[in-house]
Coordinates of C-alpha atoms in Angstrom, one line a residue:
Chain A
X1 CA -62.8 -107.8 -44.9
X2 CA -62.2 -104.7 -46.6
X3 CA -64.7 -102.1 -46.5
X4 CA -64.5 -99.4 -48.9
X5 CA -64.6 -96.3 -46.9
X6 CA -66.1 -93.5 -48.7
X7 CA -63.6 -90.8 -49.0
X8 CA -65.1 -87.9 -47.3
X9 CA -64.6 -84.6 -48.7
X10 CA -62.1 -83.0 -46.6
X11 CA -62.8 -79.3 -46.2
X12 CA -59.7 -77.6 -47.5
X13 CA -57.8 -76.0 -44.6
X14 CA -57.5 -72.3 -45.3
X15 CA -53.9 -71.6 -45.0
X16 CA -53.5 -68.2 -43.4
X17 CA -50.9 -66.3 -45.4
X18 CA -48.4 -64.9 -43.0
X19 CA -46.1 -62.5 -44.7
X20 CA -42.5 -63.4 -44.5
X21 CA -40.2 -61.6 -42.1
X22 CA -38.7 -59.6 -44.9
X23 CA -42.0 -58.4 -46.1
X24 CA -43.1 -57.5 -42.7
X25 CA -40.0 -55.5 -42.1
X26 CA -40.5 -53.8 -45.5
X27 CA -44.0 -52.7 -44.4
X28 CA -42.6 -51.4 -41.2
X29 CA -40.0 -49.4 -43.2
X30 CA -42.8 -47.7 -45.1
X31 CA -44.5 -46.9 -41.9
X32 CA -41.4 -45.0 -40.6
X33 CA -40.9 -43.0 -43.7
X34 CA -44.6 -42.2 -44.0
X35 CA -44.5 -38.5 -42.8
X36 CA -41.9 -37.6 -45.5
X37 CA -43.7 -39.5 -48.3
X38 CA -47.0 -37.9 -47.5
X39 CA -45.5 -34.5 -47.3
X40 CA -43.4 -34.9 -50.4
X41 CA -46.3 -36.1 -52.4
X42 CA -48.9 -33.6 -51.2
X43 CA -46.8 -30.5 -50.5
X44 CA -43.4 -30.6 -52.2
X45 CA -44.2 -32.1 -55.5
X46 CA -46.8 -29.4 -56.4
X47 CA -44.4 -26.7 -55.4
X48 CA -41.6 -28.2 -57.5
X49 CA -44.0 -28.7 -60.4
X50 CA -45.1 -25.1 -60.3
X51 CA -41.6 -23.8 -60.3
X52 CA -40.6 -26.2 -63.0
X53 CA -43.6 -25.1 -65.1
X54 CA -42.5 -21.5 -64.7
X55 CA -39.1 -22.3 -66.3
X56 CA -40.9 -23.3 -69.5
X57 CA -42.9 -20.2 -69.8
X58 CA -42.5 -16.5 -70.4
X59 CA -44.7 -13.5 -70.3
X60 CA -46.0 -12.2 -73.5
X61 CA -45.2 -8.6 -74.3
X62 CA -48.0 -6.2 -73.6
X63 CA -50.5 -8.6 -72.2
X64 CA -49.9 -10.2 -68.8
X65 CA -50.6 -13.8 -69.9
X66 CA -48.0 -16.5 -69.7
X67 CA -47.3 -18.7 -72.6
X68 CA -45.4 -21.9 -73.1
X69 CA -42.1 -21.5 -74.9
X70 CA -40.4 -24.9 -74.5
X71 CA -36.7 -24.9 -74.1
X72 CA -36.1 -21.2 -75.0
X73 CA -35.4 -20.2 -71.4
X74 CA -32.8 -22.8 -71.0
X75 CA -31.0 -21.9 -74.2
X76 CA -31.1 -18.3 -73.2
X77 CA -29.6 -19.1 -69.9
X78 CA -26.7 -20.9 -71.5
X79 CA -25.9 -18.4 -74.2
X80 CA -27.2 -15.2 -72.6
X81 CA -25.3 -12.2 -71.2
X82 CA -24.8 -13.6 -67.7
X83 CA -21.8 -15.9 -68.0
X84 CA -23.5 -18.7 -66.2
X85 CA -21.1 -21.4 -67.4
X86 CA -18.0 -19.3 -66.4
X87 CA -19.1 -18.7 -62.9
X88 CA -20.0 -22.4 -62.5
X89 CA -16.5 -23.5 -63.4
X90 CA -15.0 -21.0 -61.0
X91 CA -17.3 -22.3 -58.3
X92 CA -16.2 -25.8 -59.0
X93 CA -12.5 -24.9 -58.5
X94 CA -13.3 -23.2 -55.2
X95 CA -14.9 -26.2 -53.7
X96 CA -12.0 -28.5 -54.5
X97 CA -10.0 -26.5 -52.0
X98 CA -12.6 -25.6 -49.5
X99 CA -14.2 -29.1 -48.9
X100 CA -11.1 -30.9 -47.5
X101 CA -10.1 -27.8 -45.5
X102 CA -13.4 -27.5 -43.8
X103 CA -13.8 -31.2 -43.2
X104 CA -10.3 -31.6 -41.7
X105 CA -10.6 -28.5 -39.7
X106 CA -14.0 -29.3 -38.2
X107 CA -12.9 -32.9 -37.3
X108 CA -9.8 -31.6 -35.6
X109 CA -11.7 -29.0 -33.6
X110 CA -14.4 -31.5 -32.7
X111 CA -11.8 -34.0 -31.4
X112 CA -10.2 -31.3 -29.3
X113 CA -13.6 -30.1 -28.0
X114 CA -14.4 -33.6 -27.0
X115 CA -11.5 -33.9 -24.6
X116 CA -12.0 -32.9 -21.0
X117 CA -10.6 -29.5 -20.2
X118 CA -11.1 -26.4 -18.3
X119 CA -13.7 -24.1 -19.9
X120 CA -14.8 -26.8 -22.4
X121 CA -18.4 -25.7 -22.3
X122 CA -17.4 -22.1 -23.0
X123 CA -15.3 -23.1 -26.0
X124 CA -18.1 -25.2 -27.3
X125 CA -20.5 -22.4 -27.0
X126 CA -18.1 -20.1 -28.9
X127 CA -17.8 -22.5 -31.7
X128 CA -21.6 -22.8 -31.8
X129 CA -21.9 -19.1 -32.6
X130 CA -21.3 -19.3 -36.3
X131 CA -24.3 -21.5 -36.6
X132 CA -26.5 -18.9 -35.0
X133 CA -25.0 -16.0 -37.0
X134 CA -25.0 -17.6 -40.5
X135 CA -28.7 -17.4 -41.3
X136 CA -31.7 -15.2 -40.7
X137 CA -31.9 -12.0 -38.9
X138 CA -28.3 -11.9 -37.8
X139 CA -27.2 -11.6 -41.4
X140 CA -29.3 -8.5 -41.7
X141 CA -27.9 -6.9 -38.6
X142 CA -24.3 -7.6 -39.4
X143 CA -24.5 -6.5 -43.0
X144 CA -25.9 -3.0 -43.0
X145 CA -24.0 -1.4 -40.3
X146 CA -21.9 1.6 -39.6
X147 CA -18.3 0.8 -39.8
X148 CA -16.8 1.8 -36.6
X149 CA -13.3 2.3 -37.8
X150 CA -14.3 5.9 -38.7
X151 CA -14.8 5.4 -42.4
X152 CA -18.5 6.4 -42.5
X153 CA -21.6 4.6 -43.4
X154 CA -20.9 1.3 -45.0
X155 CA -24.0 -0.3 -46.5
X156 CA -22.8 -3.8 -47.4
X157 CA -26.1 -4.8 -48.9
X158 CA -26.2 -8.1 -50.6
X159 CA -23.2 -9.6 -48.9
X160 CA -23.5 -12.7 -46.7
X161 CA -22.8 -12.7 -43.0
X162 CA -19.5 -14.4 -43.4
X163 CA -18.1 -11.9 -45.7
X164 CA -19.4 -8.9 -43.9
X165 CA -18.2 -10.2 -40.7
X166 CA -14.8 -9.9 -42.2
X167 CA -15.2 -6.5 -43.8
X168 CA -17.6 -4.4 -41.9
X169 CA -16.5 -5.4 -38.5
X170 CA -13.1 -4.6 -39.7
X171 CA -11.1 -7.6 -38.7
X172 CA -8.8 -6.9 -41.6
X173 CA -8.4 -3.3 -40.7
X174 CA -7.9 -4.1 -37.0
X175 CA -5.1 -6.5 -37.9
X176 CA -3.5 -4.0 -40.2
X177 CA -3.6 -1.4 -37.6
X178 CA -2.0 -3.7 -35.0
X179 CA 0.7 -4.8 -37.3
X180 CA 1.4 -1.4 -38.9
X181 CA 2.1 0.0 -35.5
X182 CA 4.4 -2.9 -34.7
X183 CA 6.6 -2.0 -37.6
X184 CA 6.4 -5.3 -39.6
X185 CA 7.0 -5.2 -43.3
X186 CA 4.2 -4.8 -45.8
X187 CA 4.5 -8.2 -47.4
X188 CA 4.5 -10.0 -44.1
X189 CA 1.5 -8.1 -42.9
X190 CA -0.4 -8.9 -46.1
X191 CA 0.4 -12.5 -45.8
X192 CA -0.7 -12.8 -42.2
X193 CA -3.9 -10.9 -42.9
X194 CA -4.8 -13.1 -45.8
X195 CA -4.0 -16.2 -43.8
X196 CA -6.2 -15.0 -40.9
X197 CA -9.0 -14.2 -43.3
X198 CA -9.0 -17.6 -44.9
X199 CA -8.9 -19.1 -41.4
X200 CA -11.8 -16.9 -40.4
X201 CA -13.7 -17.9 -43.6
X202 CA -13.2 -21.6 -42.8
X203 CA -14.1 -21.3 -39.2
X204 CA -17.3 -19.4 -39.9
X205 CA -18.4 -22.0 -42.3
X206 CA -17.7 -25.0 -40.1
X207 CA -20.1 -24.4 -37.3
X208 CA -22.6 -27.1 -38.4
X209 CA -19.9 -29.6 -39.2
X210 CA -18.2 -29.2 -35.8
X211 CA -21.4 -29.9 -34.0
X212 CA -22.2 -32.9 -36.1
X213 CA -18.7 -34.4 -35.5
X214 CA -19.0 -33.6 -31.8
X215 CA -22.3 -35.5 -31.6
X216 CA -20.8 -38.5 -33.5
X217 CA -17.8 -38.6 -31.2
X218 CA -20.0 -38.7 -28.1
X219 CA -21.7 -41.8 -29.2
X220 CA -18.4 -43.8 -29.1
X221 CA -18.4 -45.5 -25.7
X222 CA -15.3 -44.8 -23.6
X223 CA -15.0 -48.6 -22.9
X224 CA -13.4 -48.9 -26.3
X225 CA -10.8 -46.2 -25.6
X226 CA -10.1 -47.8 -22.2
X227 CA -9.4 -51.2 -23.7
X228 CA -7.1 -49.5 -26.3
X229 CA -5.2 -47.8 -23.6
X230 CA -4.9 -51.0 -21.7
X231 CA -3.5 -52.7 -24.8
X232 CA -0.9 -49.9 -25.1
X233 CA -2.1 -48.0 -28.1
X234 CA -0.8 -44.5 -28.5
X235 CA -3.3 -41.7 -29.0
X236 CA -2.3 -41.4 -32.7
X237 CA -3.1 -45.1 -33.2
X238 CA -6.3 -44.8 -31.3
X239 CA -7.4 -42.0 -33.4
X240 CA -6.8 -43.7 -36.7
X241 CA -8.0 -47.2 -35.7
X242 CA -11.0 -46.3 -33.5
X243 CA -12.1 -42.7 -33.7
X244 CA -11.8 -42.1 -37.4
X245 CA -13.6 -45.2 -38.6
X246 CA -16.4 -44.7 -36.2
X247 CA -16.8 -41.1 -37.2
X248 CA -16.5 -41.9 -41.0
X249 CA -20.3 -42.0 -41.6
X250 CA -20.4 -38.4 -40.5
X251 CA -17.6 -37.5 -42.8
X252 CA -19.9 -38.5 -45.7
X253 CA -22.7 -36.3 -44.2
X254 CA -20.5 -33.3 -43.7
X255 CA -18.9 -33.6 -47.1
X256 CA -22.2 -33.7 -48.9
X257 CA -23.6 -30.9 -46.7
X258 CA -20.6 -28.7 -47.2
X259 CA -20.8 -29.1 -51.0
X260 CA -24.5 -28.3 -51.0
X261 CA -24.1 -25.4 -48.6
X262 CA -21.3 -24.0 -50.7
X263 CA -23.2 -24.2 -53.9
X264 CA -26.5 -22.9 -52.7
X265 CA -25.8 -20.1 -50.2
X266 CA -26.8 -16.7 -51.5
X267 CA -23.3 -15.5 -51.6
X268 CA -22.2 -18.1 -54.2
X269 CA -21.5 -16.4 -57.5
X270 CA -23.9 -18.6 -59.4
X271 CA -26.7 -18.1 -56.9
X272 CA -26.1 -14.4 -57.1
X273 CA -26.5 -14.5 -60.9
X274 CA -29.7 -16.5 -60.5
X275 CA -31.1 -14.1 -57.9
X276 CA -30.2 -11.0 -59.9
X277 CA -31.8 -12.4 -63.0
X278 CA -34.9 -13.1 -61.0
X279 CA -35.1 -9.5 -60.0
X280 CA -34.7 -8.1 -63.5
X281 CA -37.9 -7.5 -65.6
X282 CA -39.3 -10.6 -67.1
X283 CA -36.3 -12.4 -65.8
X284 CA -38.0 -14.8 -63.5
X285 CA -38.5 -17.4 -66.2
X286 CA -34.9 -17.5 -67.3
X287 CA -33.9 -17.5 -63.6
X288 CA -36.0 -20.5 -63.0
X289 CA -34.5 -22.3 -66.0
X290 CA -31.0 -21.4 -64.8
X291 CA -31.9 -22.6 -61.3
X292 CA -33.0 -26.0 -62.5
X293 CA -30.0 -26.6 -64.6
X294 CA -27.7 -25.6 -61.8
X295 CA -29.4 -27.8 -59.3
X296 CA -29.1 -30.7 -61.6
X297 CA -25.4 -30.1 -61.9
X298 CA -25.1 -29.9 -58.1
X299 CA -27.0 -33.1 -57.7
X300 CA -24.6 -34.8 -60.1
X301 CA -21.6 -33.5 -58.2
X302 CA -23.0 -34.5 -54.9
X303 CA -23.8 -38.0 -56.2
X304 CA -20.2 -38.4 -57.5
X305 CA -18.6 -37.2 -54.2
X306 CA -21.0 -39.4 -52.2
X307 CA -20.0 -42.4 -54.3
X308 CA -16.4 -41.8 -53.7
X309 CA -16.8 -41.2 -50.0
X310 CA -19.1 -44.2 -49.4
X311 CA -16.4 -46.6 -50.5
X312 CA -14.4 -45.6 -47.5
X313 CA -17.1 -45.4 -44.9
X314 CA -17.2 -48.0 -42.2
X315 CA -20.4 -49.3 -40.8
X316 CA -20.8 -51.8 -38.0
X317 CA -23.1 -53.9 -39.9
X318 CA -22.8 -57.5 -40.8
X319 CA -23.8 -57.1 -44.4
Chain B
X1 CA 15.0 -66.1 4.4
X2 CA 12.6 -63.5 5.5
X3 CA 12.0 -60.7 3.0
X4 CA 12.0 -57.6 5.0
X5 CA 10.5 -55.2 2.4
X6 CA 8.0 -53.2 4.3
X7 CA 6.6 -53.1 7.8
X8 CA 2.9 -53.9 7.9
X9 CA 0.5 -51.0 8.4
X10 CA -0.2 -50.2 11.9
X11 CA -3.7 -49.3 12.9
X12 CA -3.8 -46.1 15.0
X13 CA -7.4 -45.2 15.4
X14 CA -10.6 -47.1 14.6
X15 CA -14.2 -45.9 14.6
X16 CA -17.4 -47.0 13.0
X17 CA -16.8 -45.4 9.6
X18 CA -13.1 -44.5 9.6
X19 CA -9.8 -46.1 10.1
X20 CA -6.6 -44.2 10.5
X21 CA -3.5 -46.2 9.5
X22 CA 0.1 -45.4 9.6
X23 CA 2.3 -47.0 6.9
X24 CA 5.5 -46.5 5.2
X25 CA 5.6 -44.3 2.2
X26 CA 8.3 -43.1 -0.2
X27 CA 9.6 -39.7 0.8
X28 CA 7.6 -36.6 -0.4
X29 CA 10.4 -35.2 -2.5
X30 CA 10.7 -38.5 -4.4
X31 CA 7.0 -38.7 -4.9
X32 CA 6.8 -35.2 -6.3
X33 CA 9.8 -35.7 -8.6
X34 CA 8.2 -38.9 -9.9
X35 CA 4.9 -37.2 -10.6
X36 CA 5.9 -33.9 -12.0
X37 CA 9.3 -34.6 -13.7
X38 CA 8.2 -37.5 -15.7
X39 CA 7.9 -37.4 -19.5
X40 CA 4.2 -38.3 -19.3
X41 CA 3.3 -35.3 -17.3
X42 CA 5.6 -32.9 -19.2
X43 CA 4.2 -34.1 -22.6
X44 CA 0.7 -33.6 -21.3
X45 CA 1.4 -30.1 -20.0
X46 CA 2.9 -29.0 -23.3
X47 CA -0.1 -30.4 -25.2
X48 CA -2.5 -28.7 -22.8
X49 CA -0.9 -25.3 -23.2
X50 CA -0.6 -25.7 -27.0
X51 CA -4.2 -26.7 -27.2
X52 CA -5.4 -23.8 -25.0
X53 CA -3.6 -21.2 -27.1
X54 CA -4.8 -22.8 -30.3
X55 CA -8.4 -22.8 -29.1
X56 CA -8.1 -19.2 -27.8
X57 CA -6.7 -18.1 -31.2
X58 CA -9.5 -19.7 -33.2
X59 CA -12.1 -18.7 -30.8
X60 CA -11.0 -15.1 -31.1
X61 CA -11.6 -15.2 -34.8
X62 CA -15.1 -16.4 -34.2
X63 CA -16.0 -14.1 -31.3
X64 CA -14.5 -10.9 -32.7
X65 CA -17.8 -9.7 -34.2
X66 CA -19.6 -10.3 -31.0
X67 CA -17.1 -8.4 -29.0
X68 CA -17.5 -5.5 -31.4
X69 CA -21.3 -5.7 -31.0
X70 CA -21.0 -5.8 -27.2
X71 CA -18.6 -2.9 -27.0
X72 CA -20.5 -0.7 -29.5
X73 CA -23.8 -1.2 -27.8
X74 CA -22.8 -0.4 -24.2
X75 CA -21.3 2.9 -25.0
X76 CA -22.8 5.9 -23.4
X77 CA -24.5 8.3 -25.9
X78 CA -21.8 10.9 -25.0
X79 CA -19.2 8.6 -26.5
X80 CA -20.9 8.5 -29.9
X81 CA -20.4 12.2 -30.5
X82 CA -16.8 12.0 -29.3
X83 CA -14.8 10.8 -32.3
X84 CA -11.8 9.8 -30.3
X85 CA -13.6 7.0 -28.7
X86 CA -13.6 4.1 -31.1
X87 CA -13.0 0.7 -29.6
X88 CA -12.9 1.3 -25.8
X89 CA -15.9 3.0 -24.4
X90 CA -15.1 5.7 -21.9
X91 CA -18.5 5.7 -20.3
X92 CA -20.6 2.6 -20.0
X93 CA -24.4 2.7 -20.0
X94 CA -27.0 0.0 -20.5
X95 CA -29.7 2.3 -21.6
X96 CA -30.3 0.7 -24.9
X97 CA -30.8 -2.6 -23.2
X98 CA -33.2 -1.1 -20.7
X99 CA -35.2 0.4 -23.5
X100 CA -35.4 -2.9 -25.3
X101 CA -37.1 -4.4 -22.3
X102 CA -39.5 -1.5 -21.8
X103 CA -40.2 -0.1 -25.2
X104 CA -39.3 -3.0 -27.3
X105 CA -41.5 -5.4 -25.3
X106 CA -38.7 -8.0 -25.4
X107 CA -40.5 -10.5 -23.2
X108 CA -43.5 -10.7 -25.5
X109 CA -41.2 -11.4 -28.5
X110 CA -39.3 -13.9 -26.4
X111 CA -42.2 -16.0 -25.3
X112 CA -43.9 -16.0 -28.7
X113 CA -40.7 -17.0 -30.5
X114 CA -40.0 -19.6 -27.8
X115 CA -43.4 -21.3 -28.4
X116 CA -43.0 -21.4 -32.1
X117 CA -39.4 -22.5 -32.1
X118 CA -40.0 -25.2 -29.6
X119 CA -43.0 -26.6 -31.5
X120 CA -41.1 -26.5 -34.8
X121 CA -37.9 -28.0 -33.4
X122 CA -39.7 -30.9 -31.6
X123 CA -41.7 -31.7 -34.7
X124 CA -38.7 -31.6 -36.9
X125 CA -36.6 -33.8 -34.6
X126 CA -39.3 -36.4 -34.3
X127 CA -40.2 -36.6 -37.9
X128 CA -36.6 -36.7 -39.0
X129 CA -35.7 -39.4 -36.5
X130 CA -38.6 -41.5 -37.8
X131 CA -37.7 -41.0 -41.5
X132 CA -34.0 -41.5 -40.8
X133 CA -34.5 -44.7 -39.0
X134 CA -36.8 -46.0 -41.7
X135 CA -34.3 -45.3 -44.4
X136 CA -31.4 -46.7 -42.4
X137 CA -32.5 -50.0 -41.2
X138 CA -35.2 -51.2 -43.5
X139 CA -34.8 -52.6 -47.0
X140 CA -37.9 -51.9 -49.0
X141 CA -38.4 -51.2 -52.6
X142 CA -38.2 -47.5 -53.2
X143 CA -35.9 -46.8 -50.2
X144 CA -33.2 -45.5 -52.5
X145 CA -35.7 -43.4 -54.4
X146 CA -37.0 -41.8 -51.2
X147 CA -33.5 -41.1 -50.1
X148 CA -32.8 -39.4 -53.4
X149 CA -35.9 -37.2 -52.8
X150 CA -34.5 -36.3 -49.4
X151 CA -31.3 -35.1 -50.9
X152 CA -33.3 -33.2 -53.5
X153 CA -35.1 -31.3 -50.8
X154 CA -31.8 -30.4 -49.4
X155 CA -30.2 -29.3 -52.7
X156 CA -32.9 -27.0 -53.9
X157 CA -32.9 -24.0 -51.7
X158 CA -36.2 -22.7 -50.5
X159 CA -35.2 -19.2 -51.6
X160 CA -35.5 -20.2 -55.2
X161 CA -38.9 -21.9 -54.6
X162 CA -40.1 -18.9 -52.7
X163 CA -42.8 -17.8 -55.1
X164 CA -44.1 -21.3 -55.6
X165 CA -44.3 -22.0 -51.8
X166 CA -46.2 -18.7 -51.3
X167 CA -48.6 -19.6 -54.1
X168 CA -49.2 -23.1 -52.7
X169 CA -50.1 -21.9 -49.2
X170 CA -52.1 -19.0 -50.3
X171 CA -54.2 -21.3 -52.4
X172 CA -54.8 -23.3 -49.2
X173 CA -55.7 -20.1 -47.4
X174 CA -53.1 -20.8 -44.7
X175 CA -51.2 -17.6 -44.8
X176 CA -50.7 -15.4 -41.8
X177 CA -50.6 -18.3 -39.5
X178 CA -48.0 -20.7 -38.2
X179 CA -49.7 -23.6 -39.8
X180 CA -47.5 -23.8 -42.9
X181 CA -44.4 -23.9 -40.7
X182 CA -45.8 -26.6 -38.5
X183 CA -47.0 -28.6 -41.5
X184 CA -43.6 -28.4 -43.2
X185 CA -41.9 -29.5 -39.9
X186 CA -44.2 -32.4 -39.3
X187 CA -43.5 -33.8 -42.8
X188 CA -39.7 -33.3 -42.6
X189 CA -39.7 -30.7 -45.4
X190 CA -38.7 -27.6 -43.5
X191 CA -35.4 -25.8 -43.5
X192 CA -32.4 -28.1 -44.0
X193 CA -34.5 -31.1 -42.8
X194 CA -32.8 -33.1 -45.6
X195 CA -29.5 -32.7 -43.7
X196 CA -31.1 -34.0 -40.4
X197 CA -32.6 -37.0 -42.2
X198 CA -29.2 -37.8 -43.8
X199 CA -27.4 -37.3 -40.6
X200 CA -29.7 -39.5 -38.6
X201 CA -29.7 -42.1 -41.3
X202 CA -25.9 -42.3 -41.2
X203 CA -26.0 -42.5 -37.4
X204 CA -28.6 -45.2 -37.3
X205 CA -26.7 -47.2 -39.9
X206 CA -23.7 -47.1 -37.5
X207 CA -25.7 -48.7 -34.7
X208 CA -25.1 -52.5 -34.7
X209 CA -28.0 -54.7 -35.7
X210 CA -27.5 -56.9 -32.7
X211 CA -29.2 -54.4 -30.4
X212 CA -32.4 -54.4 -32.4
X213 CA -32.3 -58.2 -33.0
X214 CA -32.1 -58.8 -29.3
X215 CA -35.2 -56.6 -28.8
X216 CA -37.0 -58.5 -31.5
X217 CA -36.1 -61.8 -29.9
X218 CA -37.7 -60.5 -26.7
X219 CA -40.9 -59.9 -28.6
X220 CA -41.0 -56.2 -29.2
X221 CA -42.3 -54.8 -32.5
X222 CA -40.3 -52.4 -34.6
X223 CA -41.8 -49.2 -33.2
X224 CA -41.3 -50.2 -29.6
X225 CA -37.7 -51.2 -30.4
X226 CA -37.3 -47.8 -32.0
X227 CA -38.6 -45.9 -29.0
X228 CA -37.1 -48.0 -26.2
X229 CA -33.8 -49.2 -27.6
X230 CA -32.6 -46.9 -30.4
X231 CA -33.7 -43.5 -29.2
X232 CA -31.9 -43.6 -25.8
X233 CA -28.6 -44.2 -27.4
X234 CA -29.1 -41.5 -30.0
X235 CA -29.6 -38.7 -27.5
X236 CA -26.5 -36.6 -28.6
X237 CA -27.7 -36.7 -32.2
X238 CA -31.3 -35.8 -31.3
X239 CA -30.0 -32.9 -29.2
X240 CA -27.9 -31.7 -32.0
X241 CA -30.8 -31.8 -34.5
X242 CA -33.0 -30.1 -31.9
X243 CA -30.5 -27.3 -31.3
X244 CA -30.0 -26.7 -35.0
X245 CA -33.7 -26.5 -35.8
X246 CA -34.5 -24.4 -32.7
X247 CA -31.7 -21.9 -33.5
X248 CA -32.6 -21.6 -37.2
X249 CA -36.2 -21.1 -36.4
X250 CA -35.4 -18.6 -33.7
X251 CA -33.4 -16.3 -36.0
X252 CA -35.5 -17.0 -39.0
X253 CA -36.8 -14.1 -41.0
X254 CA -37.2 -15.8 -44.4
X255 CA -40.2 -18.0 -43.6
X256 CA -41.8 -15.5 -41.3
X257 CA -41.6 -12.8 -44.0
X258 CA -42.9 -15.3 -46.5
X259 CA -45.9 -16.5 -44.6
X260 CA -46.9 -13.5 -42.6
X261 CA -47.7 -10.9 -45.2
X262 CA -50.1 -8.6 -43.4
X263 CA -48.7 -5.8 -41.3
X264 CA -48.4 -5.4 -38.4
X265 CA -46.0 -8.3 -38.2
X266 CA -46.5 -10.7 -35.3
X267 CA -44.1 -10.6 -32.4
X268 CA -41.4 -13.1 -33.5
X269 CA -37.8 -12.5 -32.7
X270 CA -36.9 -11.8 -36.3
X271 CA -39.1 -8.7 -36.3
X272 CA -37.8 -7.2 -33.1
X273 CA -35.3 -5.0 -35.0
X274 CA -38.3 -3.1 -36.5
X275 CA -39.4 -2.0 -33.1
X276 CA -39.0 1.7 -32.4
X277 CA -37.3 2.5 -29.2
X278 CA -39.4 5.5 -28.6
X279 CA -37.7 6.5 -25.4
X280 CA -34.4 6.8 -27.2
X281 CA -35.5 8.8 -30.2
X282 CA -34.1 12.0 -28.8
X283 CA -30.8 10.4 -27.8
X284 CA -30.6 8.9 -31.3
X285 CA -30.9 12.2 -33.1
X286 CA -28.3 13.7 -30.9
X287 CA -25.8 10.9 -31.1
X288 CA -25.8 10.4 -34.8
X289 CA -26.0 7.5 -37.2
X290 CA -23.7 5.2 -35.1
X291 CA -26.4 5.0 -32.4
X292 CA -28.8 3.4 -34.8
X293 CA -26.3 0.7 -35.5
X294 CA -25.7 0.3 -31.8
X295 CA -29.4 -0.3 -31.3
X296 CA -29.4 -3.0 -33.9
X297 CA -26.4 -4.6 -32.3
X298 CA -28.2 -4.6 -29.0
X299 CA -31.2 -6.2 -30.6
X300 CA -29.0 -8.8 -32.2
X301 CA -27.3 -9.6 -28.9
X302 CA -30.5 -9.9 -27.0
X303 CA -31.7 -12.3 -29.7
X304 CA -28.5 -14.5 -29.5
X305 CA -28.2 -14.7 -25.8
X306 CA -31.1 -17.1 -25.2
X307 CA -29.6 -19.4 -27.8
X308 CA -26.3 -19.5 -26.1
X309 CA -28.0 -20.2 -22.7
X310 CA -29.9 -23.0 -24.4
X311 CA -26.7 -24.5 -25.8
X312 CA -25.0 -24.3 -22.4
X313 CA -27.9 -26.1 -20.9
X314 CA -27.9 -28.8 -23.5
X315 CA -24.2 -29.4 -22.8
X316 CA -25.3 -31.6 -20.0
X317 CA -26.8 -34.1 -22.4
X318 CA -23.9 -34.0 -24.9
X319 CA -22.0 -36.4 -22.7
X320 CA -19.8 -39.0 -24.0
X321 CA -20.2 -42.6 -23.4
X322 CA -23.8 -43.5 -23.4
X323 CA -23.1 -47.1 -23.2
X324 CA -24.3 -49.4 -25.9
X325 CA -24.9 -52.1 -23.3
X326 CA -26.5 -55.3 -24.3
X327 CA -23.8 -56.5 -26.7
X328 CA -21.4 -58.9 -25.2
X329 CA -18.5 -60.6 -26.8

């Protein structure tokens, strides 16, 4: 006997929507970058916007009101008296030589400072000094000083610490004095002095990079080196097969940082032009326009270099 | 056939913790020859000597300004008027340094700067670690854009944005306090924080995923994994970031001059050079212009020395080989 069973309305089971693992991880990612996003939106964007707005304005003659002039400041910057484009090209040529030199030198020094030796802590502290000296108050102390080689008051105003370290504290003069008394020829002395000066320049600009490489080298566990040694690898092979790949993410960081640092320190010729234009009367608008164009160019260069480097960087990730 | 290679060791004396044994050894001369006349040892010695000279040479280039600063500031005032004394002081006196402690109120400057720099450095390290980790390990829409903004904050120097920064914080009425600095540090927007974020992102990308996955398997959420698994192996990097931000805040005069506009300036290390060493005014006028420079050198050295001590202290933590245990095979 069949009985028709009335189909009871089944209450629809509410399916709880659990986000997929990917989506949960994405949310966690937003949580981690939250401080920067909040700060960027609330603090940095208004500041950039103000500065950007300034580059489109100028002050009217006579009155002190500012008026909108469109792209006039930008065209003035490109065609004006300060040879903006010229200095930019010169700056580009400089970095082509400096970047590899600084990167190789700082990697070399970091590898040496990573080895166990007598007085390692002292040497590390010495190579840490350029970081301390390069910014802030030390620049001021080292740049307006009496030159103690007996030449009188030497106000090196406007020079950066790296340059004044060379000139005012008379390394060049010291070397020349030493070698002159030893009776070397003029040409040889000049060559040695210029070589030492370029070494001094590179060393004083690699403080940050050396420390970054040093920290990266420390995170390589010694077990890897031991197993290499057991397998009979020479130290040259170990360096190229183990150390260099594991440090290569930092090569990208240091490369990008060196370029940015080179282009945006106050002693860079383009930055000097920007700063001096800022100081001149009514110049702060053109200076802002110059600045924004310049930073765009720097961003492009950095992006290009980063793309080239990233092709060679090794990450220990499965993807 | 018995193989008479060596006699077995003979126990001479035995106590609870020690055993004295006599056994056959190769002769002393042979042992020494083997150890010190081998190519391994000689190659290493040549490398060590070469390395030492190389380091000393490069270190000299770095340290030369500091040697000049030290020498010029410990000269006795008599030597300043004597024009034959240039690089080697004939009389040594520490009176400038003594005056810095008494007139210059060095300790007040020291502690105030210490508080500010510590706060700023800790905030920057923590926020940059968080942001760096988020950018490194999580794929979410907008990650690339945020990274672009990070590089943007690094490229545009704050010197150019000076006026805009000042205007923004004066509108919020936060000038003449340390709040702007703390705010910028907590949101990873302070001096060169883009570099720290980039650095930490690269470092975290180099950490293998298996570590975190094993933590997730054990039921930890992402934040707990971050704190308990990732941070301990990134101690060298965090120490480096902390050192950079501490040192740059300690010697910073740009932000302090920007945010503290009312005189008298507060007692932060960057302003110590403006302190008048009243007890030395008479000596200064007698000794000439060079003495003023010597005073500034002394100020500079007194400002740098705490940083060097801090660095030497942090050396303990910059130790190689924090094992990435937990990954087998």
